[in-house]
Short mmCIF file of C-alpha atoms in Angstrom, two decimals:
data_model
loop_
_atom_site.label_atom_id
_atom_site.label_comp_id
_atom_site.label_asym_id
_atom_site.label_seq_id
_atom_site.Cartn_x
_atom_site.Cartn_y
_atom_site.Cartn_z
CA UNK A 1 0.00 0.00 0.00
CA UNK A 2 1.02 3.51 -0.91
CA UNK A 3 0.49 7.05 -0.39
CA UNK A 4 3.60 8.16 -1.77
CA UNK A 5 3.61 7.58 -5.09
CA UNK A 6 0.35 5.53 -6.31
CA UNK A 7 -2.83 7.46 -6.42
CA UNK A 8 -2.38 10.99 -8.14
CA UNK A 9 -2.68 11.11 -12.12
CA UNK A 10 0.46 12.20 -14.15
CA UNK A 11 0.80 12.94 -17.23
CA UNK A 12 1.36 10.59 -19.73
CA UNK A 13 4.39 10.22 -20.67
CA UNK A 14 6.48 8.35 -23.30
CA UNK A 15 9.44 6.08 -22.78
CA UNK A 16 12.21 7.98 -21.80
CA UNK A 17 15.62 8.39 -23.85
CA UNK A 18 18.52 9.10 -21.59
CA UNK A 19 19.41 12.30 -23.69
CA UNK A 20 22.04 14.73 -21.37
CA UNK A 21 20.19 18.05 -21.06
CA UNK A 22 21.45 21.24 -22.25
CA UNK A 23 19.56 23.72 -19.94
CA UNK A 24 19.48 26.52 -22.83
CA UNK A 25 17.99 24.01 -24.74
CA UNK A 26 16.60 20.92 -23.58
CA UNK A 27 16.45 17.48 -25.67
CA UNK A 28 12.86 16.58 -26.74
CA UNK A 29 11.25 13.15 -27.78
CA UNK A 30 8.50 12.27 -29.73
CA UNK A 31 5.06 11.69 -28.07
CA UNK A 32 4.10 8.29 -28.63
CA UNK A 33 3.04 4.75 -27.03
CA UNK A 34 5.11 3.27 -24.68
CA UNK A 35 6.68 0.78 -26.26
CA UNK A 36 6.30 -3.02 -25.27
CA UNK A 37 9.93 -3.48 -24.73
CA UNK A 38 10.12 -0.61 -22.13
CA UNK A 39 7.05 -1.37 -20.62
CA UNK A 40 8.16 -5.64 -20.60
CA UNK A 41 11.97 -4.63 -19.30
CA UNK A 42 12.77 -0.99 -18.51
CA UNK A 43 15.62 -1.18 -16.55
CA UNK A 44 17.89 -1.25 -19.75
CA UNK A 45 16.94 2.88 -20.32
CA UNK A 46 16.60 3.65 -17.26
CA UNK A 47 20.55 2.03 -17.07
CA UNK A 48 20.93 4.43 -19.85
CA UNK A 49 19.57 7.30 -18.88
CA UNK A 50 21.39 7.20 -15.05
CA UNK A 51 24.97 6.57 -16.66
CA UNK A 52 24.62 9.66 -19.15
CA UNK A 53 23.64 11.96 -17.05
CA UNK A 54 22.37 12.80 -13.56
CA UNK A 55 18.72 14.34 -15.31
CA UNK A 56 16.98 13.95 -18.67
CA UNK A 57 14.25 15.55 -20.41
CA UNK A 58 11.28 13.91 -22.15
CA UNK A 59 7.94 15.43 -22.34
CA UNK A 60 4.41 13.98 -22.25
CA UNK A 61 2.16 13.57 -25.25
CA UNK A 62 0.23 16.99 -24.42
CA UNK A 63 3.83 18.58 -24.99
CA UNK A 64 4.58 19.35 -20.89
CA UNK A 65 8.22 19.03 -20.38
CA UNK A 66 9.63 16.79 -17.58
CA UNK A 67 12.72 15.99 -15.95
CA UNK A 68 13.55 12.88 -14.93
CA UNK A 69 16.13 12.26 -12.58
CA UNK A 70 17.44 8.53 -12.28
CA UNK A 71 20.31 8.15 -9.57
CA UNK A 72 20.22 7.01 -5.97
CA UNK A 73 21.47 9.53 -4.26
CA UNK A 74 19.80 12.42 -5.93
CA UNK A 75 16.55 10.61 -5.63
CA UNK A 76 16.78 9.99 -2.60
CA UNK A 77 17.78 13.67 -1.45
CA UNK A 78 15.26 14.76 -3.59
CA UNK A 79 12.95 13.15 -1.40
CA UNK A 80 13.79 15.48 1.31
CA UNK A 81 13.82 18.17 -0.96
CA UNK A 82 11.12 20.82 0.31
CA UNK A 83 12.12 22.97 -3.18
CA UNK A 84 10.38 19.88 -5.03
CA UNK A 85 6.35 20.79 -4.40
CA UNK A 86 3.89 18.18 -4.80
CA UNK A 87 0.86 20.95 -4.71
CA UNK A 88 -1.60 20.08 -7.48
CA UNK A 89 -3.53 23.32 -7.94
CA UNK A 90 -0.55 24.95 -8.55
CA UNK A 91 0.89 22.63 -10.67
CA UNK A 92 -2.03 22.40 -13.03
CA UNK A 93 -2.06 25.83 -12.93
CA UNK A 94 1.96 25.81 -13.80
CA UNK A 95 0.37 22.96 -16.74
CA UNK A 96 -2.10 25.61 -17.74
CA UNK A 97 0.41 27.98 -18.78
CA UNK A 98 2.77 25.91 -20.85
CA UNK A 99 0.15 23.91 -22.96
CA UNK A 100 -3.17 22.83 -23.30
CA UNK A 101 -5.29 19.88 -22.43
CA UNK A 102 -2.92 18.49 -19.41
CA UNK A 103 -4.67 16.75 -16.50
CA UNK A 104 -2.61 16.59 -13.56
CA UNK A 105 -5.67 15.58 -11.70
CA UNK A 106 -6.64 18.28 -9.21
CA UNK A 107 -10.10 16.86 -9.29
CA UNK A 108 -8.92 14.80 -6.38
CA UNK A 109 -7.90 16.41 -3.31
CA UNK A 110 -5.59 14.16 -0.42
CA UNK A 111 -2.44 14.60 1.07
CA UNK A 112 -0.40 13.16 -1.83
CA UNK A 113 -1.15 16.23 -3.76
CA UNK A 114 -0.72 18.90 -1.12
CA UNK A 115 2.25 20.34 1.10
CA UNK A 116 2.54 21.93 4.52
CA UNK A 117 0.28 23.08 6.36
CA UNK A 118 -2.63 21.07 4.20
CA UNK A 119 -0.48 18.24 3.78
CA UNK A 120 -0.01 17.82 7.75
CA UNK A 121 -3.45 18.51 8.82
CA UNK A 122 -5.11 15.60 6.37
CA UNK A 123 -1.99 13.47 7.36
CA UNK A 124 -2.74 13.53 10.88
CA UNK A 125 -6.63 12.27 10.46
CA UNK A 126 -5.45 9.02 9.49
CA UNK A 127 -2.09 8.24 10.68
CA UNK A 128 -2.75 6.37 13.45
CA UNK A 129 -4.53 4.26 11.48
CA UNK A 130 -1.53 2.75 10.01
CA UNK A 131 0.63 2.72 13.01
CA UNK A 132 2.81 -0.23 13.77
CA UNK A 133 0.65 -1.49 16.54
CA UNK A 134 -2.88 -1.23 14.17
CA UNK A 135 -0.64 -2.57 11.42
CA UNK A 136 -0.06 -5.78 13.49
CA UNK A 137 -3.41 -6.06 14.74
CA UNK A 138 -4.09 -6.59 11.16
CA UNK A 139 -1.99 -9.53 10.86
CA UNK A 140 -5.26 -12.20 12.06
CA UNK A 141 -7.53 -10.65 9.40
CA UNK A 142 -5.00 -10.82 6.18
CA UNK A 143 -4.23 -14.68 7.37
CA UNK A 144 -7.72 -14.97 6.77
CA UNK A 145 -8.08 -13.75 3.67
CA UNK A 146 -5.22 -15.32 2.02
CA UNK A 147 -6.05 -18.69 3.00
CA UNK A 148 -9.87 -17.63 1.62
CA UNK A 149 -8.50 -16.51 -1.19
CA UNK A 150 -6.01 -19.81 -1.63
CA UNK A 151 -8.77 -22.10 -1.06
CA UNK A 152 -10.56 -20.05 -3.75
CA UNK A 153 -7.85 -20.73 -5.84
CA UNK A 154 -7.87 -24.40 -5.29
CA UNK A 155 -11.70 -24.87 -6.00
CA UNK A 156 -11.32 -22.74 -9.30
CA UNK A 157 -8.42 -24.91 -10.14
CA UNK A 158 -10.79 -28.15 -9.43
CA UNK A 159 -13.33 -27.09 -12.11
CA UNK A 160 -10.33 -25.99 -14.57
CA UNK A 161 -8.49 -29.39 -14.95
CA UNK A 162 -9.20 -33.01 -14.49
CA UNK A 163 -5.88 -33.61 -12.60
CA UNK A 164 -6.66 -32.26 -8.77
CA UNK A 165 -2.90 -31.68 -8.41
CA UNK A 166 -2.54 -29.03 -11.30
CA UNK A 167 -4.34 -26.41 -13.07
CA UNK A 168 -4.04 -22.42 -14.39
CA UNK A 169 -5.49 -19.62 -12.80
CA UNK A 170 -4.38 -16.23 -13.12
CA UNK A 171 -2.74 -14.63 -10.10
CA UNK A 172 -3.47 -11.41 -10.71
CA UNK A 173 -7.00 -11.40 -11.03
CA UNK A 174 -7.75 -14.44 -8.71
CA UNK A 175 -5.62 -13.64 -5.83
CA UNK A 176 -3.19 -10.64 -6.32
CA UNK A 177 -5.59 -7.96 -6.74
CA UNK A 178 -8.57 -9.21 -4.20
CA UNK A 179 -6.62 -9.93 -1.41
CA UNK A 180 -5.16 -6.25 -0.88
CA UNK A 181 -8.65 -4.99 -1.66
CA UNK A 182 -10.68 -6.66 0.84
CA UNK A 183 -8.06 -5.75 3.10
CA UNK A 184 -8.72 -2.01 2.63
CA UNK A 185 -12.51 -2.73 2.70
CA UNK A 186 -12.52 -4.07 5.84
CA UNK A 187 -10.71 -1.14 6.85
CA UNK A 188 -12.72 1.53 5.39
CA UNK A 189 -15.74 -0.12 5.88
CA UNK A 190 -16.70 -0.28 2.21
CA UNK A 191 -18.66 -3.46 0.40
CA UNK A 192 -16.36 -5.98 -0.54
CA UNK A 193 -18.75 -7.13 -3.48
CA UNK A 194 -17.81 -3.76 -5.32
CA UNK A 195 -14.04 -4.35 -5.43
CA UNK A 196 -13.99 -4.86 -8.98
CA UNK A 197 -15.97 -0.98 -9.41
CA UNK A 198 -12.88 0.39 -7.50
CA UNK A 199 -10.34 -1.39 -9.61
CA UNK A 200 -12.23 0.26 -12.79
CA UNK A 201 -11.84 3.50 -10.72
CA UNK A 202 -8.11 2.72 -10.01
CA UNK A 203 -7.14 1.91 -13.51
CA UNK A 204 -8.82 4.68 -14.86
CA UNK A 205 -7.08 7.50 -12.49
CA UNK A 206 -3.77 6.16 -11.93
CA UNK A 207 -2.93 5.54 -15.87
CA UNK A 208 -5.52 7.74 -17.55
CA UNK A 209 -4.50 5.94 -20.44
CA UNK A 210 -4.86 9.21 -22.33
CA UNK A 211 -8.42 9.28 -21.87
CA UNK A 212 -9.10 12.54 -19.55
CA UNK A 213 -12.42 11.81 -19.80
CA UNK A 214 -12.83 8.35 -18.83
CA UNK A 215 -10.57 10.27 -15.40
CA UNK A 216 -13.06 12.57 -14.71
CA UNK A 217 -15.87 10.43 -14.67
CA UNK A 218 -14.21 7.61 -12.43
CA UNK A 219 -13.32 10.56 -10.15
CA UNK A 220 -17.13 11.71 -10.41
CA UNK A 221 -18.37 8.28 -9.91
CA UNK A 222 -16.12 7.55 -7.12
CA UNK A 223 -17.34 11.12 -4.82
CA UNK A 224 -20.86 10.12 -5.77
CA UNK A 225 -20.63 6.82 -4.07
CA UNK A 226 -18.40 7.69 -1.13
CA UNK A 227 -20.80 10.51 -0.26
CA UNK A 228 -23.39 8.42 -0.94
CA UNK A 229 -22.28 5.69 1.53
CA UNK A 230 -21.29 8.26 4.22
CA UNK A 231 -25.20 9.71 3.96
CA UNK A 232 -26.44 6.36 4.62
CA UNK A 233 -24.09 5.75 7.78
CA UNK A 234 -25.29 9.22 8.72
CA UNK A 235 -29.08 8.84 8.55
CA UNK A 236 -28.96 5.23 10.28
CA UNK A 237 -26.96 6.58 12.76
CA UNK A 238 -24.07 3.39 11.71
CA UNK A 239 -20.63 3.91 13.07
CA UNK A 240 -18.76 1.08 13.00
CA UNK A 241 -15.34 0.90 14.06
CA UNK A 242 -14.08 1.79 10.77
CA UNK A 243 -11.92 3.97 8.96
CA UNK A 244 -14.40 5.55 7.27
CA UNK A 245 -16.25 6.48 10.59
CA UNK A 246 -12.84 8.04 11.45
CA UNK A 247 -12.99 10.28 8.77
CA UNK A 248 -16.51 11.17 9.16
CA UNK A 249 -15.83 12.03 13.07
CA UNK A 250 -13.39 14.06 11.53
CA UNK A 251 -15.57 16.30 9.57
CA UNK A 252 -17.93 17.09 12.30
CA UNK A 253 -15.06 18.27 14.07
CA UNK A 254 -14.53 20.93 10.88
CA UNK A 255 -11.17 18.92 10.31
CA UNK A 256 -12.03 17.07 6.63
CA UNK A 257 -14.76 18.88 4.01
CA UNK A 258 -16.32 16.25 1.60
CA UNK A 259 -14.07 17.38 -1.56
CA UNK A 260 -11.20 15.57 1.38
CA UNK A 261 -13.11 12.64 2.91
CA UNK A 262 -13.97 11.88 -0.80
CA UNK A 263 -9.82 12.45 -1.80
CA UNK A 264 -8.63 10.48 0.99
CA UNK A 265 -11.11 7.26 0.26
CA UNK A 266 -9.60 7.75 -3.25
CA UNK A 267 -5.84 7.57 -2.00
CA UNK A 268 -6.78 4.95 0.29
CA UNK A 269 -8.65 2.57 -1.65
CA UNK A 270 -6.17 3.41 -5.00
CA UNK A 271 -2.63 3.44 -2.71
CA UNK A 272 -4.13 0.43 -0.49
CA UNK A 273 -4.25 -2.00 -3.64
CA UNK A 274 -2.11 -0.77 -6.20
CA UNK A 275 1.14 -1.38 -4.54
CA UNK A 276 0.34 -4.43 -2.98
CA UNK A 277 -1.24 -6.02 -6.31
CA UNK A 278 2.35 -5.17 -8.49
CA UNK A 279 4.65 -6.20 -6.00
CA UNK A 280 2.85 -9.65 -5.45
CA UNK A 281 2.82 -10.48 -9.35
CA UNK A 282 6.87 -9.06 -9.68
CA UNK A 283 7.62 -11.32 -6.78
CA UNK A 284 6.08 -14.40 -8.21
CA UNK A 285 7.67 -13.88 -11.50
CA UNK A 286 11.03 -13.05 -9.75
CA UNK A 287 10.96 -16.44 -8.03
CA UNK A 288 9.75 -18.38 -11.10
CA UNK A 289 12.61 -17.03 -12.76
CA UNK A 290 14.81 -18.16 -10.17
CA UNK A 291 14.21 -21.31 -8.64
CA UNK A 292 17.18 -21.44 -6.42
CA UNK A 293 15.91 -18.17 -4.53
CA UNK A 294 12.40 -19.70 -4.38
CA UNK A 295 13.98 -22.87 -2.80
CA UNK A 296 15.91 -20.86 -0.55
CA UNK A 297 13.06 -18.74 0.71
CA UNK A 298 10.71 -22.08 0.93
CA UNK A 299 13.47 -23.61 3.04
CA UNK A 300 12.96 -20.97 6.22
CA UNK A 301 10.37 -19.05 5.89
CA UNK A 302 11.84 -16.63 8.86
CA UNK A 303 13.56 -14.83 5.70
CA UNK A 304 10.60 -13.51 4.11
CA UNK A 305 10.30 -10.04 5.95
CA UNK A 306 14.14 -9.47 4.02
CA UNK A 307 13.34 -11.16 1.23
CA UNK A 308 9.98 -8.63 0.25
CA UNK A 309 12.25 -5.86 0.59
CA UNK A 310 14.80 -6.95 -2.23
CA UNK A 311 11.22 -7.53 -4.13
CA UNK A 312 10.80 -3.40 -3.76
CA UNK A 313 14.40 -2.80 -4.61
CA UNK A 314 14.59 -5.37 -7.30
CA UNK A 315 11.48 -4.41 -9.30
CA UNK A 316 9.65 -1.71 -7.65
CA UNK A 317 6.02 -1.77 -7.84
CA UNK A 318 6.52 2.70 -8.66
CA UNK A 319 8.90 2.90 -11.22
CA UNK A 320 8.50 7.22 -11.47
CA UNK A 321 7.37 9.27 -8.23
CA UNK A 322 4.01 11.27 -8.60
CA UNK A 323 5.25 14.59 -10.49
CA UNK A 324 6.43 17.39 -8.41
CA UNK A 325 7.62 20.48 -9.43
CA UNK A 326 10.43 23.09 -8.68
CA UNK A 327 10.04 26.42 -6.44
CA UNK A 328 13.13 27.52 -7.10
CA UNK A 329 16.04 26.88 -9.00
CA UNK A 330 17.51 23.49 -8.00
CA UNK A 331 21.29 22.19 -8.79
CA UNK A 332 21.13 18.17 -9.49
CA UNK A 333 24.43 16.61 -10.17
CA UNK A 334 25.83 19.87 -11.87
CA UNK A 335 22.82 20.47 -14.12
CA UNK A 336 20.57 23.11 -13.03
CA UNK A 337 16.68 22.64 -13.12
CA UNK A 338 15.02 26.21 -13.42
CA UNK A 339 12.27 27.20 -11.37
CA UNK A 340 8.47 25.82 -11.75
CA UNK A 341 9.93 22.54 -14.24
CA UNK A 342 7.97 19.17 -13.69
CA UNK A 343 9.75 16.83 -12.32
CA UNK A 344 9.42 12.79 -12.17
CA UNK A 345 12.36 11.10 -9.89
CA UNK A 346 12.66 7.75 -10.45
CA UNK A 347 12.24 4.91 -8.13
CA UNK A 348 13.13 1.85 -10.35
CA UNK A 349 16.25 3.27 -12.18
CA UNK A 350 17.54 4.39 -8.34
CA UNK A 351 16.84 1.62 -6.61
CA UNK A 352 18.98 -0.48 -9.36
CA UNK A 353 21.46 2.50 -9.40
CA UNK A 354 25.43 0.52 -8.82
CA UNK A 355 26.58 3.13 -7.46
CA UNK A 356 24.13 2.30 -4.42
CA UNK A 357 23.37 -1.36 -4.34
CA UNK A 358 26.30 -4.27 -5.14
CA UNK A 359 25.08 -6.11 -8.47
CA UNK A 360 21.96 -4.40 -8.61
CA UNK A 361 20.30 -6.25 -11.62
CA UNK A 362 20.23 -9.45 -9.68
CA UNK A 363 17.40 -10.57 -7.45
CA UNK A 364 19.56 -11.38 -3.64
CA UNK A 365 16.79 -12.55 -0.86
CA UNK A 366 19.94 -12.06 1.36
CA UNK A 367 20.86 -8.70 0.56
CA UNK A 368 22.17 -7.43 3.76
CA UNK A 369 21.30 -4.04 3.01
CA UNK A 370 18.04 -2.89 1.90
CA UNK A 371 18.34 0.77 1.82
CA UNK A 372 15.76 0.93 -0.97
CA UNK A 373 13.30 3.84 -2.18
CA UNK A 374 9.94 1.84 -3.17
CA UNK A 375 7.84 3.59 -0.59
CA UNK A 376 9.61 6.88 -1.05
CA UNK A 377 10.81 9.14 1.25
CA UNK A 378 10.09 12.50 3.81
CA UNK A 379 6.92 13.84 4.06
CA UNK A 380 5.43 12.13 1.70
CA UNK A 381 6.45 8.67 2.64
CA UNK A 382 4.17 5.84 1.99
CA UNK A 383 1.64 5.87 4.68
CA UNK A 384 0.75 2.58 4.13
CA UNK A 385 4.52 0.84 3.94
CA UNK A 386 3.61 -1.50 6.56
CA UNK A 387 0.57 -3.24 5.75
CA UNK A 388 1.93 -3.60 2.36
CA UNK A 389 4.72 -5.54 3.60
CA UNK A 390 2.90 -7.51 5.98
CA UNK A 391 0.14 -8.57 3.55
CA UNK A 392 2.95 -9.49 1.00
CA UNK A 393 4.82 -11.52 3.71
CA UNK A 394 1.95 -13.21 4.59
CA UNK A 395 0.85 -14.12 1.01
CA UNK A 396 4.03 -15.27 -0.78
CA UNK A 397 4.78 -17.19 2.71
CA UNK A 398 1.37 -18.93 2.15
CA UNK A 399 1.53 -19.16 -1.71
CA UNK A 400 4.82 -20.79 -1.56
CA UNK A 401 3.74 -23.32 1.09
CA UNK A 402 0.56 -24.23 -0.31
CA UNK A 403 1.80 -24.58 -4.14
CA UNK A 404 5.46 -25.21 -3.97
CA UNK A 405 5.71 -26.32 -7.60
CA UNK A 406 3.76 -23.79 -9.79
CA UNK A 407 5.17 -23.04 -12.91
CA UNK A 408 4.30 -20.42 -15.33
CA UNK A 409 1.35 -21.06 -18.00
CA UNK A 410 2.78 -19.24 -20.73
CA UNK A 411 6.13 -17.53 -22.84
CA UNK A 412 7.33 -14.83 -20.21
CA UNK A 413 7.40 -13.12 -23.31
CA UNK A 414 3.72 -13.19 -24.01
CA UNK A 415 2.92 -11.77 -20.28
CA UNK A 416 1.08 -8.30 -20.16
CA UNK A 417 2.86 -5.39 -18.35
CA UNK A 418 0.26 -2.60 -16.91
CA UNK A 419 0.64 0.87 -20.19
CA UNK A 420 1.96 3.22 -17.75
CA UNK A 421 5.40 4.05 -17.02
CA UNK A 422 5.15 5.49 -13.62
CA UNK A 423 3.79 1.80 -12.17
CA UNK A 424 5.58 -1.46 -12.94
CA UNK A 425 2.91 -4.21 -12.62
CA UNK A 426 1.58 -7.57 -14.57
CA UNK A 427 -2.01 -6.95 -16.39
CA UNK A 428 -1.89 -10.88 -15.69
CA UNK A 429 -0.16 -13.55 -14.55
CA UNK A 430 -1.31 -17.15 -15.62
CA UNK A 431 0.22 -20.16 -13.53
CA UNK A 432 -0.24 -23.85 -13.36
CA UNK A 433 -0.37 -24.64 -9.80
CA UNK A 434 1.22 -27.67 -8.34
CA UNK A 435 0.34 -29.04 -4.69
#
């Protein structure tokens, strides 16, 4: 789960071409589709782009010029970086005056897209929500789900095959992407039965796709129902013990409007899934590639905590930051970024960067340092970095146990990857499961 970097719309972008910038005039690409190679195996440019030079340039397909910076140890102080805003209104408005038609998706407001003072107040509502001690409390109700969820597997797998030791299901959809989501429904509060509506929802704001309108309207449809449900809660007089009666208690104390309750939902039901749902599919396909580290991880399953974070570092489920945007000039590695520039900083070409990490292309459960950037960093830190990595503990732990022999269903090279370059995540992952 994420609240750092999942959950706010960017523009869309095309693959980037590690091109050194010349600040008086800045190297340009072509708008177009993001290629299936990049989107299949990106780590190749981003390689590129980090060993030319410390930022690039590309621009999105509405024309807005970005720079993207790639290295470790500028990402990471970028982070930290105050001069780097991450307020939306003013960044569309920055948008606004450089070209037309760009939807950086102020529609939606939460604490991803604000700064100080905003930023703290809406941070505060719900912090304690994800606190180590809730986070552990957790741990009983995200057992139960995954074994649900396996068992689910197992009877879909019955009426699939003929054999009841093997059969093909599709991780993503059957087991991936639910069990994250019920997770966040039981702590909101919201129907599980409608998890496949907020997926639609998700999809649509997250990668736009570069359809603004289909954006909108999932943004519309989503305040319409969260408002909807809170007006029910109020007129039965229902407060559960919920998240969702949190935020409610919140506004009758004049700390959340509705435009907020409606933007947090949105960050929490988009960031609460997202994350979770990439990383799990990666990590399969990681260990599938590599059944020595599978083996090893099967053998004690004490390691898994480590091993899910070399899954972030290795392919990380953000591959580019939300966009922020400069308040001042800012010096990056000797190049200069001017004031009020978009700016992406990447996640997956630092957290691969050699300069940081010892052989960084290859997956190391035992990595003794993890030191990685997946859930990003200062303020705007993922909220939800702990139940993310307990829920993918728990899961690959009971995945591995329960089907210690699965083997992919298909040519790696016929997989899916999500069409957005700022999340790295399977559209699908089909596996024959062996008891």
């Amino acid at each position: 789960m994420t609240t750092a970097t999942a959950a706010t719309a960017a523009p869309r972008t095309n693959s980037p071409r590690p091109d050194k910038h010349r600040p008086e005039q800045p190297e340009t690409t072509q708008p177009r589709q993001n290629p299936p190679a990049f989107l299949s195996d990106p780590y190749p440019t981003l390689a590129r782009m980090r060993q030319s030079a410390p930022v690039s340039v590309l621009h999105s397909d509405g024309g807005l010029r970005l720079w993207i910076i790639p290295r470790y140890a500028d990402v990471r102080a970028a982070l930290f970086d105050r001069r780097f805003a991450q307020d939306a209104r003013r960044a569309q408005a920055l948008a606004d005056s450089r070209v037309e038609g760009v939807n950086l998706g102020t529609e939606i407001t939460h604490m991803l897209s604000s700064d100080p003072p905003d930023h703290t107040r809406l941070r505060r509502v719900v912090q304690a929500a994800f606190s180590r001690k809730r986070v552990e409390a957790m741990r009983p109700m995200v057992e139960r789900i995954t074994l649900e969820l396996l068992d689910g597997l197992d009877a879909a797998a019955a009426l699939r095959t003929t054999r009841a030791t093997t059969a093909t299901v599709d991780l993503i959809r059957d087991f991936a992407f639910p069990l994250p989501i019920l997770v966040v429904c039981e702590l909101l509060g919201f129907p599980p039965e409608d998890r496949d509506l907020y997926r639609k929802w998700s999809t649509a704001i997250v990668t736009q796709e570069g359809d603004h309108a289909a954006f909108r309207r999932a943004v519309q449809e989503m305040g319409a129902y969260v408002l909807a449900l809170a007006d029910r809660r109020i007129r039965r007089n229902d407060r559960p013990a919920d998240l969702l009666t949190e935020l409610l208690a919140a506004r009758e104390r004049g700390e959340l409007t509705d435009d907020e309750i409606v933007g947090m939902v949105a960050l929490l039901l988009i960031g609460g899934h997202e994350t979770t749902v990439n990383l799990l599919g990666t990590s399969c396909l990681a260990l599938l590639r590599d059944p020595g580290q599978a083996a090893w991880l099967r053998a004690d399953p004490t390691r898994m905590p480590g091993a899910v974070e070399e899954f972030l570092r290795y392919d990380s489920p953000i591959c580019m930051a939300t966009t922020r945007f400069t308040t001042e000039p800012v010096d990056v590695g000797g190049v200069r970024i001017p004031q009020d520039e978009f700016v992406l900083l990447s996640l997956g070409a630092a957290n691969r960067d050699p300069a940081r990490f010892q052989d960084p292309d290859r997956l190391n459960l035992d990595r003794p340092d993890a030191g990685h950037l997946a859930f990003g960093g200062g303020i705007h830190r993922c909220l939800g970095a702990l139940l993310g990595k307990l829920e993918t503990e728990i899961a690959l732990t009971a995945l591995l146990a329960r089907f210690p022999g699965t083997t992919l269903a298909c040519q790696e090279r016929d997989l899916r990857w999500r069409n957005t370059m700022m999340l790295r995540g399977l559209e699908a992952l089909p596996l024959t499961l062996h008891h």
